[in-house]
Amino acid sequence: MYEDLLPHDLPTEAERLDRMARAHDPDTFAVIDRLNLPADATCLDIGAGRGSVAIRLAETRPQARVTASDLDLSAVRENDLGNLTLARIDLREDDLGEAIYDLIHCRAVLCFLPTRTDALGHILRALKPGGALVVSEMDFGRIAAGPSRFWAMVWTAYLDFAAAQGWDLQFGSALPRQLSQLGFTEIDARHIQPMLNPAGNTAGAAEAETWSLTLATLAPKLIGGGFMPEAMLTDALDIIRNPGAWVPGPGFMVASARRPSGPA
Ligand SMILES: C[S@@+](CC[C@H](N)C(=O)[O-])C[C@H]1O[C@@H](n2cnc3c(N)ncnc32)[C@H](O)[C@@H]1O
């Protein structure tokens, strides 16, 4: 399970989640800002990690009521925002309620859950009619095909490791169709594939640092489980950490969708 492999009390986990937020918040907020949310929107961030999305929503929308939720809330950054509350929610089993939220955000959570499609159904029900979901999920497919034979082998090995944990890191590619089949409307989705390069203070550099930390953290499992030879992992990390190398990173599907405004 996710919480066994990447628990929040690992020494580098807060940093890894911070890098991840820095890499993805610009794409997430580009989508959220297009939604024309009401000023007093009720918002839920599921699997909030460090809480970067929930915190920014609460900071920039003082009339909004924002809940940051996670299986483990210990990583949420300290803040004194009066319109932000914390809630422990396990998306596998907890009830999200019915018709409560104007916005639900969920990023890089569903792919780790065996119950991911059911969870999307619970999210739909928890939205108010006309309410919006912003969801980002890993969509590795294209990277496992190249651009070099070595790079394809690295990420195919990582996908095999993930599949052995019950993770579906290609879930992003199925997301638009699943949203449609579940009854969401106004589905807008785009595949984003960042280039990894650690130089500078950029979202792409944060992405490179995120993957550098992720692979280093999971190294004992990747190597010990026989998914990746140590030399392959060392070479892959050297490439990701090399400011002279530009390689594509794993892709993400970033989607928004609404609960229909009429009766279900
Ligand atoms: C990869 S992190 C993403 C964090 C954050 N959404 C972001 O993008 O910056 C995955 C998060 O999902 C949380 N998580 C994992 N399984 C969960 C579950 N069953 N229910 C709720 N949250 C879960 C983890 O604790 C972690 O904070």
PDB file of C-alpha atoms and ligand atoms in Angstrom:
ATOM      1  CA  MET A   1       0.000   0.000   0.000  1.00  0.00           C
ATOM      2  CA  TYR A   2       1.069   3.580  -0.657  1.00  0.00           C
ATOM      3  CA  GLU A   3       1.359   4.421   3.049  1.00  0.00           C
ATOM      4  CA  ASP A   4       3.722   1.472   3.627  1.00  0.00           C
ATOM      5  CA  LEU A   5       6.118   2.451   0.810  1.00  0.00           C
ATOM      6  CA  LEU A   6       6.048   6.249   1.049  1.00  0.00           C
ATOM      7  CA  PRO A   7       4.935   7.063   4.626  1.00  0.00           C
ATOM      8  CA  HIS A   8       4.973  10.705   5.691  1.00  0.00           C
ATOM      9  CA  ASP A   9       7.502  10.072   8.454  1.00  0.00           C
ATOM     10  CA  LEU A  10      10.341   9.215   6.059  1.00  0.00           C
ATOM     11  CA  PRO A  11      13.093  11.821   6.554  1.00  0.00           C
ATOM     12  CA  THR A  12      12.877  13.075   2.945  1.00  0.00           C
ATOM     13  CA  GLU A  13       9.109  12.800   2.453  1.00  0.00           C
ATOM     14  CA  ALA A  14       8.142  16.397   3.299  1.00  0.00           C
ATOM     15  CA  GLU A  15      10.756  17.632   0.830  1.00  0.00           C
ATOM     16  CA  ARG A  16       9.585  15.169  -1.850  1.00  0.00           C
ATOM     17  CA  LEU A  17       5.965  16.284  -1.453  1.00  0.00           C
ATOM     18  CA  ASP A  18       7.021  19.961  -1.512  1.00  0.00           C
ATOM     19  CA  ARG A  19       8.896  19.405  -4.789  1.00  0.00           C
ATOM     20  CA  MET A  20       5.932  17.602  -6.229  1.00  0.00           C
ATOM     21  CA  ALA A  21       3.617  20.455  -5.296  1.00  0.00           C
ATOM     22  CA  ARG A  22       6.003  23.012  -6.810  1.00  0.00           C
ATOM     23  CA  ALA A  23       6.152  20.962 -10.007  1.00  0.00           C
ATOM     24  CA  HIS A  24       2.384  20.565 -10.395  1.00  0.00           C
ATOM     25  CA  ASP A  25       0.672  23.509  -8.687  1.00  0.00           C
ATOM     26  CA  PRO A  26       1.042  25.789 -11.761  1.00  0.00           C
ATOM     27  CA  ASP A  27      -0.875  23.321 -13.980  1.00  0.00           C
ATOM     28  CA  THR A  28      -3.429  22.652 -11.242  1.00  0.00           C
ATOM     29  CA  PHE A  29      -4.166  26.331 -10.647  1.00  0.00           C
ATOM     30  CA  ALA A  30      -4.304  27.079 -14.375  1.00  0.00           C
ATOM     31  CA  VAL A  31      -7.272  24.674 -14.413  1.00  0.00           C
ATOM     32  CA  ILE A  32      -8.862  25.814 -11.125  1.00  0.00           C
ATOM     33  CA  ASP A  33      -8.661  29.467 -12.158  1.00  0.00           C
ATOM     34  CA  ARG A  34     -10.690  28.742 -15.317  1.00  0.00           C
ATOM     35  CA  LEU A  35     -13.622  27.298 -13.360  1.00  0.00           C
ATOM     36  CA  ASN A  36     -15.305  30.527 -12.167  1.00  0.00           C
ATOM     37  CA  LEU A  37     -15.852  29.183  -8.673  1.00  0.00           C
ATOM     38  CA  PRO A  38     -18.154  31.163  -6.383  1.00  0.00           C
ATOM     39  CA  ALA A  39     -16.253  33.395  -3.934  1.00  0.00           C
ATOM     40  CA  ASP A  40     -17.694  31.415  -1.010  1.00  0.00           C
ATOM     41  CA  ALA A  41     -16.947  28.029  -2.593  1.00  0.00           C
ATOM     42  CA  THR A  42     -16.835  24.935  -0.412  1.00  0.00           C
ATOM     43  CA  CYS A  43     -13.683  23.051  -1.408  1.00  0.00           C
ATOM     44  CA  LEU A  44     -12.172  19.664  -0.555  1.00  0.00           C
ATOM     45  CA  ASP A  45      -8.620  18.564  -1.329  1.00  0.00           C
ATOM     46  CA  ILE A  46      -8.325  14.759  -1.149  1.00  0.00           C
ATOM     47  CA  GLY A  47      -4.897  13.241  -0.412  1.00  0.00           C
ATOM     48  CA  ALA A  48      -3.624  16.765   0.213  1.00  0.00           C
ATOM     49  CA  GLY A  49      -0.046  15.783   1.114  1.00  0.00           C
ATOM     50  CA  ARG A  50       1.619  19.047   2.231  1.00  0.00           C
ATOM     51  CA  GLY A  51      -1.669  20.878   1.600  1.00  0.00           C
ATOM     52  CA  SER A  52      -0.285  23.276  -1.003  1.00  0.00           C
ATOM     53  CA  VAL A  53      -3.486  23.361  -3.072  1.00  0.00           C
ATOM     54  CA  ALA A  54      -5.819  23.654  -0.082  1.00  0.00           C
ATOM     55  CA  ILE A  55      -3.641  26.346   1.521  1.00  0.00           C
ATOM     56  CA  ARG A  56      -3.470  28.425  -1.651  1.00  0.00           C
ATOM     57  CA  LEU A  57      -7.230  28.092  -2.178  1.00  0.00           C
ATOM     58  CA  ALA A  58      -7.849  29.299   1.390  1.00  0.00           C
ATOM     59  CA  GLU A  59      -5.300  32.133   1.092  1.00  0.00           C
ATOM     60  CA  THR A  60      -6.567  33.482  -2.221  1.00  0.00           C
ATOM     61  CA  ARG A  61     -10.300  33.001  -1.520  1.00  0.00           C
ATOM     62  CA  PRO A  62     -10.900  34.311   1.995  1.00  0.00           C
ATOM     63  CA  GLN A  63     -14.663  33.676   1.791  1.00  0.00           C
ATOM     64  CA  ALA A  64     -14.185  30.068   0.702  1.00  0.00           C
ATOM     65  CA  ARG A  65     -14.350  27.166   3.156  1.00  0.00           C
ATOM     66  CA  VAL A  66     -11.566  24.728   2.391  1.00  0.00           C
ATOM     67  CA  THR A  67     -10.914  21.262   3.799  1.00  0.00           C
ATOM     68  CA  ALA A  68      -7.517  19.613   3.397  1.00  0.00           C
ATOM     69  CA  SER A  69      -7.932  15.871   3.807  1.00  0.00           C
ATOM     70  CA  ASP A  70      -5.522  12.958   3.758  1.00  0.00           C
ATOM     71  CA  LEU A  71      -5.118   9.475   5.107  1.00  0.00           C
ATOM     72  CA  ASP A  72      -2.296  10.936   7.200  1.00  0.00           C
ATOM     73  CA  LEU A  73      -2.530  14.679   7.945  1.00  0.00           C
ATOM     74  CA  SER A  74       0.893  14.936   9.577  1.00  0.00           C
ATOM     75  CA  ALA A  75       2.528  16.379   6.440  1.00  0.00           C
ATOM     76  CA  VAL A  76       0.146  19.340   6.017  1.00  0.00           C
ATOM     77  CA  ARG A  77       2.153  22.569   6.384  1.00  0.00           C
ATOM     78  CA  GLU A  78       1.437  24.637   9.492  1.00  0.00           C
ATOM     79  CA  ASN A  79      -0.768  27.632   8.841  1.00  0.00           C
ATOM     80  CA  ASP A  80      -3.161  29.904  10.691  1.00  0.00           C
ATOM     81  CA  LEU A  81      -5.838  30.168   8.030  1.00  0.00           C
ATOM     82  CA  GLY A  82      -9.282  30.515   9.646  1.00  0.00           C
ATOM     83  CA  ASN A  83     -11.076  29.170   6.548  1.00  0.00           C
ATOM     84  CA  LEU A  84      -9.012  25.966   6.291  1.00  0.00           C
ATOM     85  CA  THR A  85      -9.883  22.836   8.236  1.00  0.00           C
ATOM     86  CA  LEU A  86      -8.232  19.426   8.278  1.00  0.00           C
ATOM     87  CA  ALA A  87     -10.061  16.113   8.000  1.00  0.00           C
ATOM     88  CA  ARG A  88      -8.689  12.592   8.008  1.00  0.00           C
ATOM     89  CA  ILE A  89     -10.313  10.906   5.029  1.00  0.00           C
ATOM     90  CA  ASP A  90      -9.358   7.490   3.689  1.00  0.00           C
ATOM     91  CA  LEU A  91     -10.686   7.565   0.147  1.00  0.00           C
ATOM     92  CA  ARG A  92     -10.898   3.757   0.117  1.00  0.00           C
ATOM     93  CA  GLU A  93     -13.571   3.583   2.780  1.00  0.00           C
ATOM     94  CA  ASP A  94     -14.773   6.916   4.170  1.00  0.00           C
ATOM     95  CA  ASP A  95     -18.040   8.482   3.057  1.00  0.00           C
ATOM     96  CA  LEU A  96     -17.519  11.855   1.364  1.00  0.00           C
ATOM     97  CA  GLY A  97     -21.171  12.838   1.765  1.00  0.00           C
ATOM     98  CA  GLU A  98     -23.657  14.041  -0.830  1.00  0.00           C
ATOM     99  CA  ALA A  99     -23.846  17.352  -2.706  1.00  0.00           C
ATOM    100  CA  ILE A 100     -21.497  19.259  -0.382  1.00  0.00           C
ATOM    101  CA  TYR A 101     -18.668  20.714  -2.471  1.00  0.00           C
ATOM    102  CA  ASP A 102     -18.292  23.323  -5.232  1.00  0.00           C
ATOM    103  CA  LEU A 103     -14.768  22.024  -5.882  1.00  0.00           C
ATOM    104  CA  ILE A 104     -12.993  18.768  -5.175  1.00  0.00           C
ATOM    105  CA  HIS A 105      -9.306  18.505  -5.988  1.00  0.00           C
ATOM    106  CA  CYS A 106      -7.435  15.199  -6.073  1.00  0.00           C
ATOM    107  CA  ARG A 107      -3.903  14.821  -7.463  1.00  0.00           C
ATOM    108  CA  ALA A 108      -1.702  11.726  -7.646  1.00  0.00           C
ATOM    109  CA  VAL A 109      -3.883   9.715  -5.266  1.00  0.00           C
ATOM    110  CA  LEU A 110      -6.330   7.590  -7.280  1.00  0.00           C
ATOM    111  CA  CYS A 111      -3.618   5.686  -9.163  1.00  0.00           C
ATOM    112  CA  PHE A 112      -2.450   4.189  -5.858  1.00  0.00           C
ATOM    113  CA  LEU A 113      -5.894   2.877  -4.856  1.00  0.00           C
ATOM    114  CA  PRO A 114      -7.437  -0.408  -5.986  1.00  0.00           C
ATOM    115  CA  THR A 115     -10.846   1.268  -5.514  1.00  0.00           C
ATOM    116  CA  ARG A 116     -10.031   4.173  -7.852  1.00  0.00           C
ATOM    117  CA  THR A 117     -13.152   3.971 -10.039  1.00  0.00           C
ATOM    118  CA  ASP A 118     -15.492   3.629  -7.056  1.00  0.00           C
ATOM    119  CA  ALA A 119     -13.717   6.615  -5.503  1.00  0.00           C
ATOM    120  CA  LEU A 120     -14.474   8.733  -8.571  1.00  0.00           C
ATOM    121  CA  GLY A 121     -18.144   7.770  -8.170  1.00  0.00           C
ATOM    122  CA  HIS A 122     -18.076   8.879  -4.512  1.00  0.00           C
ATOM    123  CA  ILE A 123     -16.448  12.155  -5.555  1.00  0.00           C
ATOM    124  CA  LEU A 124     -19.205  12.770  -8.123  1.00  0.00           C
ATOM    125  CA  ARG A 125     -21.847  12.251  -5.446  1.00  0.00           C
ATOM    126  CA  ALA A 126     -20.064  14.589  -3.018  1.00  0.00           C
ATOM    127  CA  LEU A 127     -20.081  17.460  -5.527  1.00  0.00           C
ATOM    128  CA  LYS A 128     -22.989  19.880  -5.585  1.00  0.00           C
ATOM    129  CA  PRO A 129     -24.883  19.830  -8.905  1.00  0.00           C
ATOM    130  CA  GLY A 130     -22.664  21.943 -11.185  1.00  0.00           C
ATOM    131  CA  GLY A 131     -19.691  21.494  -8.841  1.00  0.00           C
ATOM    132  CA  ALA A 132     -16.263  20.787 -10.326  1.00  0.00           C
ATOM    133  CA  LEU A 133     -13.613  18.124  -9.914  1.00  0.00           C
ATOM    134  CA  VAL A 134      -9.985  18.877 -10.752  1.00  0.00           C
ATOM    135  CA  VAL A 135      -8.057  15.631 -10.917  1.00  0.00           C
ATOM    136  CA  SER A 136      -4.489  14.868 -12.014  1.00  0.00           C
ATOM    137  CA  GLU A 137      -3.271  11.330 -12.410  1.00  0.00           C
ATOM    138  CA  MET A 138      -0.113   9.739 -13.644  1.00  0.00           C
ATOM    139  CA  ASP A 139      -0.170   8.748 -17.301  1.00  0.00           C
ATOM    140  CA  PHE A 140       3.158   6.997 -17.882  1.00  0.00           C
ATOM    141  CA  GLY A 141       2.283   5.286 -21.151  1.00  0.00           C
ATOM    142  CA  ARG A 142       4.303   7.372 -23.568  1.00  0.00           C
ATOM    143  CA  ILE A 143       7.516   7.457 -21.537  1.00  0.00           C
ATOM    144  CA  ALA A 144       7.627   3.653 -21.433  1.00  0.00           C
ATOM    145  CA  ALA A 145       8.016   3.825 -25.225  1.00  0.00           C
ATOM    146  CA  GLY A 146      11.109   6.009 -25.331  1.00  0.00           C
ATOM    147  CA  PRO A 147      12.759   8.239 -26.393  1.00  0.00           C
ATOM    148  CA  SER A 148      15.810   5.962 -25.897  1.00  0.00           C
ATOM    149  CA  ARG A 149      15.865   2.230 -25.322  1.00  0.00           C
ATOM    150  CA  PHE A 150      17.515   2.779 -21.919  1.00  0.00           C
ATOM    151  CA  TRP A 151      14.928   5.353 -20.795  1.00  0.00           C
ATOM    152  CA  ALA A 152      12.070   3.089 -21.925  1.00  0.00           C
ATOM    153  CA  MET A 153      13.593   0.180 -19.959  1.00  0.00           C
ATOM    154  CA  VAL A 154      13.934   2.282 -16.784  1.00  0.00           C
ATOM    155  CA  TRP A 155      10.291   3.343 -16.776  1.00  0.00           C
ATOM    156  CA  THR A 156       8.958  -0.007 -17.905  1.00  0.00           C
ATOM    157  CA  ALA A 157      10.764  -1.505 -14.891  1.00  0.00           C
ATOM    158  CA  TYR A 158       9.212   1.186 -12.650  1.00  0.00           C
ATOM    159  CA  LEU A 159       5.758   0.430 -14.094  1.00  0.00           C
ATOM    160  CA  ASP A 160       6.261  -3.285 -13.347  1.00  0.00           C
ATOM    161  CA  PHE A 161       7.231  -2.416  -9.754  1.00  0.00           C
ATOM    162  CA  ALA A 162       4.142  -0.198  -9.457  1.00  0.00           C
ATOM    163  CA  ALA A 163       1.832  -2.862 -10.887  1.00  0.00           C
ATOM    164  CA  ALA A 164       3.170  -5.322  -8.283  1.00  0.00           C
ATOM    165  CA  GLN A 165       2.001  -2.863  -5.589  1.00  0.00           C
ATOM    166  CA  GLY A 166      -1.472  -2.607  -7.152  1.00  0.00           C
ATOM    167  CA  TRP A 167      -0.722   0.905  -8.462  1.00  0.00           C
ATOM    168  CA  ASP A 168      -1.919   1.887 -11.932  1.00  0.00           C
ATOM    169  CA  LEU A 169       0.443   4.582 -13.178  1.00  0.00           C
ATOM    170  CA  GLN A 170      -1.297   4.626 -16.555  1.00  0.00           C
ATOM    171  CA  PHE A 171      -4.641   5.464 -14.945  1.00  0.00           C
ATOM    172  CA  GLY A 172      -4.440   9.021 -16.276  1.00  0.00           C
ATOM    173  CA  SER A 173      -4.956   7.817 -19.821  1.00  0.00           C
ATOM    174  CA  ALA A 174      -8.255   6.152 -18.820  1.00  0.00           C
ATOM    175  CA  LEU A 175      -9.419   9.121 -16.775  1.00  0.00           C
ATOM    176  CA  PRO A 176     -11.379  11.153 -19.376  1.00  0.00           C
ATOM    177  CA  ARG A 177     -13.326   8.090 -20.511  1.00  0.00           C
ATOM    178  CA  GLN A 178     -14.006   7.006 -16.925  1.00  0.00           C
ATOM    179  CA  LEU A 179     -15.246  10.473 -15.985  1.00  0.00           C
ATOM    180  CA  SER A 180     -17.597  10.361 -18.956  1.00  0.00           C
ATOM    181  CA  GLN A 181     -18.865   6.848 -18.145  1.00  0.00           C
ATOM    182  CA  LEU A 182     -19.571   7.879 -14.544  1.00  0.00           C
ATOM    183  CA  GLY A 183     -21.757  10.780 -15.688  1.00  0.00           C
ATOM    184  CA  PHE A 184     -19.451  13.786 -15.284  1.00  0.00           C
ATOM    185  CA  THR A 185     -19.943  16.555 -17.866  1.00  0.00           C
ATOM    186  CA  GLU A 186     -17.769  19.380 -19.275  1.00  0.00           C
ATOM    187  CA  ILE A 187     -14.743  17.096 -19.201  1.00  0.00           C
ATOM    188  CA  ASP A 188     -11.566  18.861 -20.224  1.00  0.00           C
ATOM    189  CA  ALA A 189      -8.342  16.869 -20.130  1.00  0.00           C
ATOM    190  CA  ARG A 190      -4.790  17.317 -21.273  1.00  0.00           C
ATOM    191  CA  HIS A 191      -1.698  15.152 -21.064  1.00  0.00           C
ATOM    192  CA  ILE A 192       1.318  16.994 -19.682  1.00  0.00           C
ATOM    193  CA  GLN A 193       4.789  15.565 -20.032  1.00  0.00           C
ATOM    194  CA  PRO A 194       7.447  17.658 -18.294  1.00  0.00           C
ATOM    195  CA  MET A 195      11.085  17.579 -19.350  1.00  0.00           C
ATOM    196  CA  LEU A 196      13.340  16.711 -16.412  1.00  0.00           C
ATOM    197  CA  ASN A 197      16.284  18.998 -15.749  1.00  0.00           C
ATOM    198  CA  PRO A 198      17.458  19.989 -12.270  1.00  0.00           C
ATOM    199  CA  ALA A 199      18.823  23.436 -13.140  1.00  0.00           C
ATOM    200  CA  GLY A 200      17.066  26.555 -11.942  1.00  0.00           C
ATOM    201  CA  ASN A 201      14.093  27.269  -9.731  1.00  0.00           C
ATOM    202  CA  THR A 202      11.491  25.982 -12.152  1.00  0.00           C
ATOM    203  CA  ALA A 203       8.551  23.576 -12.087  1.00  0.00           C
ATOM    204  CA  GLY A 204      10.565  21.245 -14.356  1.00  0.00           C
ATOM    205  CA  ALA A 205      13.491  21.285 -11.917  1.00  0.00           C
ATOM    206  CA  ALA A 206      11.094  20.476  -9.062  1.00  0.00           C
ATOM    207  CA  GLU A 207       9.792  17.566 -11.137  1.00  0.00           C
ATOM    208  CA  ALA A 208      13.354  16.286 -11.645  1.00  0.00           C
ATOM    209  CA  GLU A 209      14.013  16.575  -7.898  1.00  0.00           C
ATOM    210  CA  THR A 210      10.723  14.785  -7.116  1.00  0.00           C
ATOM    211  CA  TRP A 211      11.658  11.815  -9.276  1.00  0.00           C
ATOM    212  CA  SER A 212      15.219  11.810  -8.000  1.00  0.00           C
ATOM    213  CA  LEU A 213      13.897  11.542  -4.422  1.00  0.00           C
ATOM    214  CA  THR A 214      11.181   9.035  -5.347  1.00  0.00           C
ATOM    215  CA  LEU A 215      13.594   6.644  -7.074  1.00  0.00           C
ATOM    216  CA  ALA A 216      16.188   7.039  -4.302  1.00  0.00           C
ATOM    217  CA  THR A 217      13.555   6.372  -1.612  1.00  0.00           C
ATOM    218  CA  LEU A 218      12.212   3.307  -3.387  1.00  0.00           C
ATOM    219  CA  ALA A 219      15.686   2.021  -4.396  1.00  0.00           C
ATOM    220  CA  PRO A 220      15.774  -0.865  -1.878  1.00  0.00           C
ATOM    221  CA  LYS A 221      12.401  -2.135  -3.121  1.00  0.00           C
ATOM    222  CA  LEU A 222      13.211  -1.591  -6.804  1.00  0.00           C
ATOM    223  CA  ILE A 223      16.560  -3.362  -6.564  1.00  0.00           C
ATOM    224  CA  GLY A 224      15.730  -5.869  -3.809  1.00  0.00           C
ATOM    225  CA  GLY A 225      12.491  -6.859  -5.552  1.00  0.00           C
ATOM    226  CA  GLY A 226      14.395  -7.591  -8.753  1.00  0.00           C
ATOM    227  CA  PHE A 227      12.606  -4.910 -10.775  1.00  0.00           C
ATOM    228  CA  MET A 228      15.703  -2.850 -11.623  1.00  0.00           C
ATOM    229  CA  PRO A 229      19.418  -3.689 -11.534  1.00  0.00           C
ATOM    230  CA  GLU A 230      21.357  -1.322  -9.276  1.00  0.00           C
ATOM    231  CA  ALA A 231      23.453  -0.071 -12.223  1.00  0.00           C
ATOM    232  CA  MET A 232      20.328   0.891 -14.138  1.00  0.00           C
ATOM    233  CA  LEU A 233      18.971   2.863 -11.193  1.00  0.00           C
ATOM    234  CA  THR A 234      22.329   4.605 -10.664  1.00  0.00           C
ATOM    235  CA  ASP A 235      22.524   5.580 -14.335  1.00  0.00           C
ATOM    236  CA  ALA A 236      18.917   6.790 -14.355  1.00  0.00           C
ATOM    237  CA  LEU A 237      19.556   8.970 -11.280  1.00  0.00           C
ATOM    238  CA  ASP A 238      22.728  10.351 -12.873  1.00  0.00           C
ATOM    239  CA  ILE A 239      20.693  11.412 -15.910  1.00  0.00           C
ATOM    240  CA  ILE A 240      17.887  12.985 -13.861  1.00  0.00           C
ATOM    241  CA  ARG A 241      20.432  14.900 -11.730  1.00  0.00           C
ATOM    242  CA  ASN A 242      22.538  16.062 -14.686  1.00  0.00           C
ATOM    243  CA  PRO A 243      21.916  19.730 -15.582  1.00  0.00           C
ATOM    244  CA  GLY A 244      23.232  18.995 -19.079  1.00  0.00           C
ATOM    245  CA  ALA A 245      20.671  16.274 -19.783  1.00  0.00           C
ATOM    246  CA  TRP A 246      17.086  16.877 -20.856  1.00  0.00           C
ATOM    247  CA  VAL A 247      14.893  13.800 -20.663  1.00  0.00           C
ATOM    248  CA  PRO A 248      11.114  13.449 -20.618  1.00  0.00           C
ATOM    249  CA  GLY A 249       9.610  12.670 -17.219  1.00  0.00           C
ATOM    250  CA  PRO A 250       6.547  10.574 -16.508  1.00  0.00           C
ATOM    251  CA  GLY A 251       3.395  12.225 -17.844  1.00  0.00           C
ATOM    252  CA  PHE A 252       0.261  13.360 -16.061  1.00  0.00           C
ATOM    253  CA  MET A 253      -3.321  13.705 -17.215  1.00  0.00           C
ATOM    254  CA  VAL A 254      -4.780  16.917 -15.795  1.00  0.00           C
ATOM    255  CA  ALA A 255      -8.561  16.991 -16.054  1.00  0.00           C
ATOM    256  CA  SER A 256     -11.535  19.006 -14.910  1.00  0.00           C
ATOM    257  CA  ALA A 257     -15.136  17.865 -14.991  1.00  0.00           C
ATOM    258  CA  ARG A 258     -18.477  18.809 -13.452  1.00  0.00           C
ATOM    259  CA  ARG A 259     -21.365  17.065 -11.807  1.00  0.00           C
ATOM    260  CA  PRO A 260     -24.341  17.758 -14.092  1.00  0.00           C
ATOM    261  CA  SER A 261     -26.394  20.685 -12.807  1.00  0.00           C
ATOM    262  CA  GLY A 262     -29.772  19.053 -13.459  1.00  0.00           C
ATOM    263  CA  PRO A 263     -31.247  16.106 -11.554  1.00  0.00           C
ATOM    264  CA  ALA A 264     -28.996  13.024 -11.657  1.00  0.00           C
TER     265      ALA A 264
HETATM  266  C1  LIG B   1       1.794  11.404  -4.157  1.00  0.00           C
HETATM  267  S1  LIG B   1       1.094  12.160  -2.784  1.00  0.00           S
HETATM  268  C2  LIG B   1       0.269  13.547  -3.506  1.00  0.00           C
HETATM  269  C3  LIG B   1       0.059  14.678  -2.536  1.00  0.00           C
HETATM  270  C4  LIG B   1      -0.691  15.892  -3.113  1.00  0.00           C
HETATM  271  N1  LIG B   1      -1.990  15.511  -3.645  1.00  0.00           N
HETATM  272  C5  LIG B   1       0.107  16.594  -4.190  1.00  0.00           C
HETATM  273  O1  LIG B   1      -0.130  16.329  -5.369  1.00  0.00           O
HETATM  274  O2  LIG B   1       0.974  17.429  -3.854  1.00  0.00           O
HETATM  275  C6  LIG B   1      -0.237  11.096  -2.401  1.00  0.00           C
HETATM  276  C7  LIG B   1      -1.033  11.512  -1.172  1.00  0.00           C
HETATM  277  O3  LIG B   1      -2.218  10.695  -1.094  1.00  0.00           O
HETATM  278  C8  LIG B   1      -2.400  10.292   0.240  1.00  0.00           C
HETATM  279  N2  LIG B   1      -3.147   9.033   0.236  1.00  0.00           N
HETATM  280  C9  LIG B   1      -2.680   7.798  -0.087  1.00  0.00           C
HETATM  281  N3  LIG B   1      -3.661   6.898   0.045  1.00  0.00           N
HETATM  282  C10 LIG B   1      -4.768   7.571   0.439  1.00  0.00           C
HETATM  283  C11 LIG B   1      -6.102   7.185   0.759  1.00  0.00           C
HETATM  284  N4  LIG B   1      -6.480   5.909   0.716  1.00  0.00           N
HETATM  285  N5  LIG B   1      -6.988   8.143   1.130  1.00  0.00           N
HETATM  286  C12 LIG B   1      -6.591   9.439   1.211  1.00  0.00           C
HETATM  287  N6  LIG B   1      -5.342   9.858   0.941  1.00  0.00           N
HETATM  288  C13 LIG B   1      -4.439   8.941   0.561  1.00  0.00           C
HETATM  289  C14 LIG B   1      -1.001  10.153   0.793  1.00  0.00           C
HETATM  290  O4  LIG B   1      -0.986  10.196   2.202  1.00  0.00           O
HETATM  291  C15 LIG B   1      -0.293  11.340   0.132  1.00  0.00           C
HETATM  292  O5  LIG B   1      -0.395  12.504   0.900  1.00  0.00           O
END
